[in-house]
Amino acid sequence: MSGAGHSSPTILRVNGVAREVASPPERLLLDVLRGELRLTGTKRGCGIGVCGTCTVLVDGVPRLACRLPLGEIGEREVLTIEGLAGHDGTLHPIQQAFIDAGAIQCGFCTPAMVLRAKALLDRRPDPSREEIRRALGPVLCRCTGYHQIVAAVERAAHVLVRGKT
Amino acid sequence: MIGRSPARTDAREKIVGSTRYIADYVVPGVWQGITLRSAVAAGRIRTVTADAHFPHGEAVLVTGQELGATNRVAMVTDEMPFLATDAVRYAGEPIALVAAPTLHAARAAAHAVRIEIDPCTPLFSLQEAEERRRADPASVRVHAECRITRGDAAAALRNAAIVIAGTYTTQAQEQAYIEPQGVIAWPGQRGGTVIEGSLQCPYYVHNALVRLLGCAPEDVIVRQSPTGGAFGGKEDIPSVIGGHAALLARACGHPVRIVYDRHEDLLFTPKRHPSIVHHRTGVSEDGRLLAMEITVVLDGGAYTTLSPVVLSRAVLHATGPYECPHVAIHGVCLGTNIPPPGAFRGFGAPQVAFAIESHIDRIAHRCHLRPDEIRRRNIMRIGSVTATGQILRESVSAERVLDEALTASDFVRKWQAHGAAARQRHRRGIGLALTWHGGGFTGNGEVNLASVAALSIEDDGRLLIRTSNVEMGQGAHTALPQIVAERLGVPLERIACAQPDTSQVPNSGPTVASRTVMVVGRLIERCADQLADALEQAAGPRAQWNDFDGALDALRTAGDPLRFEARYEPPPGIHWDERTYRGDAYAVYSYACTVVELSTDTLTGEVKVERAIAACDIGRAIHPQVVEGQIEGGVLQGLGMGLLEQSTTHEGRFDQNRFQTYIIPTALDAPEILPIIVEDPYSRGPGGAKGLGELPVHGPAPALANAVAQASGRRITDLPVTPERIVAAGAGDPASPIRDLPSPSRDLPSPSRDPASPSGVGDEKEEA
Ligand code: FES
Ligand code: FES
């Protein structure tokens, strides 16, 4: 299956590290992350681009890893949930806000929700509730009713803005 | 510690992405298993064979033929086979299993398996089953049947001033846990197995696997893996998938993983039972319930599975929290050729809540009463008697939740204002529903389960709670430690819940029926009390201890046991007769009042839910933030059932096989949800707590239908309340008065999620 024998390895920049991967360029990023790199924080809720749980950030933009072939990524930087906390384990303020606001239940949608929130807040530090809902819209959550997740993003926005000023 | 909201014990791992769900496990040498299923809904299997291309040695095939008498899944009745061998009863029924080192190889091998079936005539819908049964009762299988009788409903109906009849239907609803079903089985010792998987009931799987493999109980070990949502959907089916994986592991000698893809999961795993509920109600002019005649018909699908217990809960909740002197309830669960329905949060109660709460609004309308007035006139209070003759003695808070919800929503004023508004295309409406939910297993269920829970002192000084009740997102493994912390006055950090593992934890029963905190939490509270007593024995009165560790040391030195167990004991004075359906059906009930505010466009049938309020009495909130999350999530599932989630079948196969067609609410669909916690303590619950998990799901769909009726003048009696149904009900007249409407046709076009629409799902456009 893997073309490792006859094609040269690809370099994938993920979570700040350039990693050599053996997967062929047509392999989906989700399978590369989960299967080859064991970055299993990126979830597979449907595999066909509907549930959003496979969301990663590619140069800061949310993308569905189950729809994205490895070869399309090129030099761009992939961020998964594993790359968000500091090396010393310090949580990113968005992660902390999710804990504080009770936004985590079963946790299966959580990595994708956090990354969508990060993409939003990087772009719009002070979003309206409507903008938050729009940003989270592509990720399905069956547990929370979304309210505590929206509240977590609002809380994170406050912390991040305050932290900067 | 009770009543506070510390960070959840599972939050840190989940937020950094290091929680390993079953699909994330790295298992060297694991093979992948797949299920070969029937293409027809009813038939007789002629052959199941591997042809010459089957790669023996590189793949294994398991059929039901090899299993003999053990080929039955242990459930309420041992009826459903792990693999069909003779009759096939639904499209998608498992017939054979294949495993190979990769999924790709397993699929290739599956192409070399020939399955031939002679089809016979299937039965696809409940409506059809009801008709056939009327013509010839013996022509339809009956999975379960029961009756509740109080007084003489027939006579009272004859004498009643007003009689109002109505029929209400609901469809199958998919749990739609976001983590799909999955299990890994390792070949075990002496013919046994080790199973790890996404599941709610470790001992159900254990029981089923011991029976299947014919081995000693200790040779089957079942462990729960972190579970990405379940909602009842991982109650019974993990026994089947676990059995499949174990059979394959035994055949190939490797660990075998089966993880369903979403398509398979949506099509073939159990859903909420479709229902038809008929009401005939006699009322006085001033709106007092005189007689209720209720028929609850559930579609039990191809096999009995959990249907008798679902039906039981349905009939026991069918009157709603209202007292009526004459009640006759008949419940029947019919067999059809759809995949067997199963457990989904509420377990029969949401279907009957939709019926009675829609019906009671119609009665109010007829009696010229407001929705809150009719309910208050008949509401259960302390001393009220239920249809089974149970006298409610404690924590009866129906009126309190009603009042809380009325106040928070400003219901009366808005209801009057919306009702008086001009009849135009866009109109707003407000509706309410009052619901109840019996905590724990029905009737003698808890007595029969005889759950045991344990609390042990570990070498590192931690207190370990040992139960078979799983964390599946609902917060159980945070709430249980809080109960112990409260009782012992020790910090939460030194208390943990063992990951459920049948070789490590006693059988404290399944994680279902809103029982974990109320029933098992109470056992754990009793364990904590035993530990406290033992510590005082060893270290003297608490006031004299230097600290908790000192007391623990004294206990250790005394050589006393370091493990404390408690077994379920029924509350005194509780009696239930399963045969006559008389007595105390549940030890206690939780109550909720849900209010939904929305606007409708009577031309397009579009409904925009603006706000939902749910006042829930759960006795005591152990962790208020978790409770709010449960209420919010439950309300949205109920609104999904009411508005969006459509399940239609074609030749016994669900049309909705992906999240593009099976629509669950997104963050954009979700309204503002206001949870209101009401605490009317229950003397036998830990810290006063009653059941919570299922309660919030019941009210939203009927509250929504009632609000739609107010806004549009159109009473929709079939769920979901789709735009098509609203339009059809109005027949082009946006100013039509409230009417009782026949069921619209069942083959409505399915809504679909357009990836390009704003609430659609897709990649965001990259910015230039
Ligand atoms: S896995 Fe569902 S969108 Fe990618
Ligand atoms: S927390 Fe379970 S799916 Fe979102």
mmCIF file of C-alpha atoms and ligand atoms in Angstrom, chain A residues 53 103-110 113 139-146 149, chain B residues 14 21 176-179 227-231 472-473, ligand 2:
data_model
loop_
_atom_site.group_PDB
_atom_site.id
_atom_site.type_symbol
_atom_site.label_atom_id
_atom_site.label_comp_id
_atom_site.label_asym_id
_atom_site.label_seq_id
_atom_site.Cartn_x
_atom_site.Cartn_y
_atom_site.Cartn_z
ATOM 1 C CA THR A 53 -13.905 16.164 13.979
ATOM 2 C CA ALA A 103 -17.068 22.681 27.433
ATOM 3 C CA ILE A 104 -15.776 19.114 27.399
ATOM 4 C CA GLN A 105 -18.041 16.123 27.747
ATOM 5 C CA CYS A 106 -17.118 12.992 25.827
ATOM 6 C CA GLY A 107 -14.253 14.912 24.278
ATOM 7 C CA PHE A 108 -14.538 13.484 20.802
ATOM 8 C CA CYS A 109 -15.321 16.817 19.164
ATOM 9 C CA THR A 110 -13.075 18.781 21.502
ATOM 10 C CA MET A 113 -13.648 22.682 18.427
ATOM 11 C CA VAL A 139 -17.970 20.594 13.844
ATOM 12 C CA LEU A 140 -20.734 18.365 15.172
ATOM 13 C CA CYS A 141 -21.111 17.849 18.905
ATOM 14 C CA ARG A 142 -23.828 15.589 20.205
ATOM 15 C CA CYS A 143 -23.126 16.025 23.914
ATOM 16 C CA THR A 144 -23.091 19.675 24.905
ATOM 17 C CA GLY A 145 -25.810 21.563 23.099
ATOM 18 C CA TYR A 146 -22.891 23.891 22.176
ATOM 19 C CA ILE A 149 -18.397 25.546 24.053
ATOM 20 C CA LYS B 14 -9.226 15.313 26.505
ATOM 21 C CA TYR B 21 -10.404 6.102 22.140
ATOM 22 C CA ALA B 176 -25.408 9.992 16.737
ATOM 23 C CA TYR B 177 -22.643 9.680 19.279
ATOM 24 C CA ILE B 178 -19.738 11.268 17.459
ATOM 25 C CA GLU B 179 -17.338 8.405 18.155
ATOM 26 C CA THR B 227 -16.204 6.489 25.131
ATOM 27 C CA GLY B 228 -17.043 9.314 22.763
ATOM 28 C CA GLY B 229 -20.718 9.606 23.540
ATOM 29 C CA ALA B 230 -23.272 6.811 23.774
ATOM 30 C CA PHE B 231 -26.743 8.045 24.880
ATOM 31 C CA MET B 472 -19.035 8.448 28.492
ATOM 32 C CA GLY B 473 -19.037 12.217 28.598
HETATM 33 S S1 FES C 2 -18.299 16.583 23.750
HETATM 34 FE FE1 FES C 2 -19.067 14.750 22.907
HETATM 35 S S2 FES C 2 -19.285 15.250 20.842
HETATM 36 FE FE2 FES C 2 -18.785 17.127 21.742
#
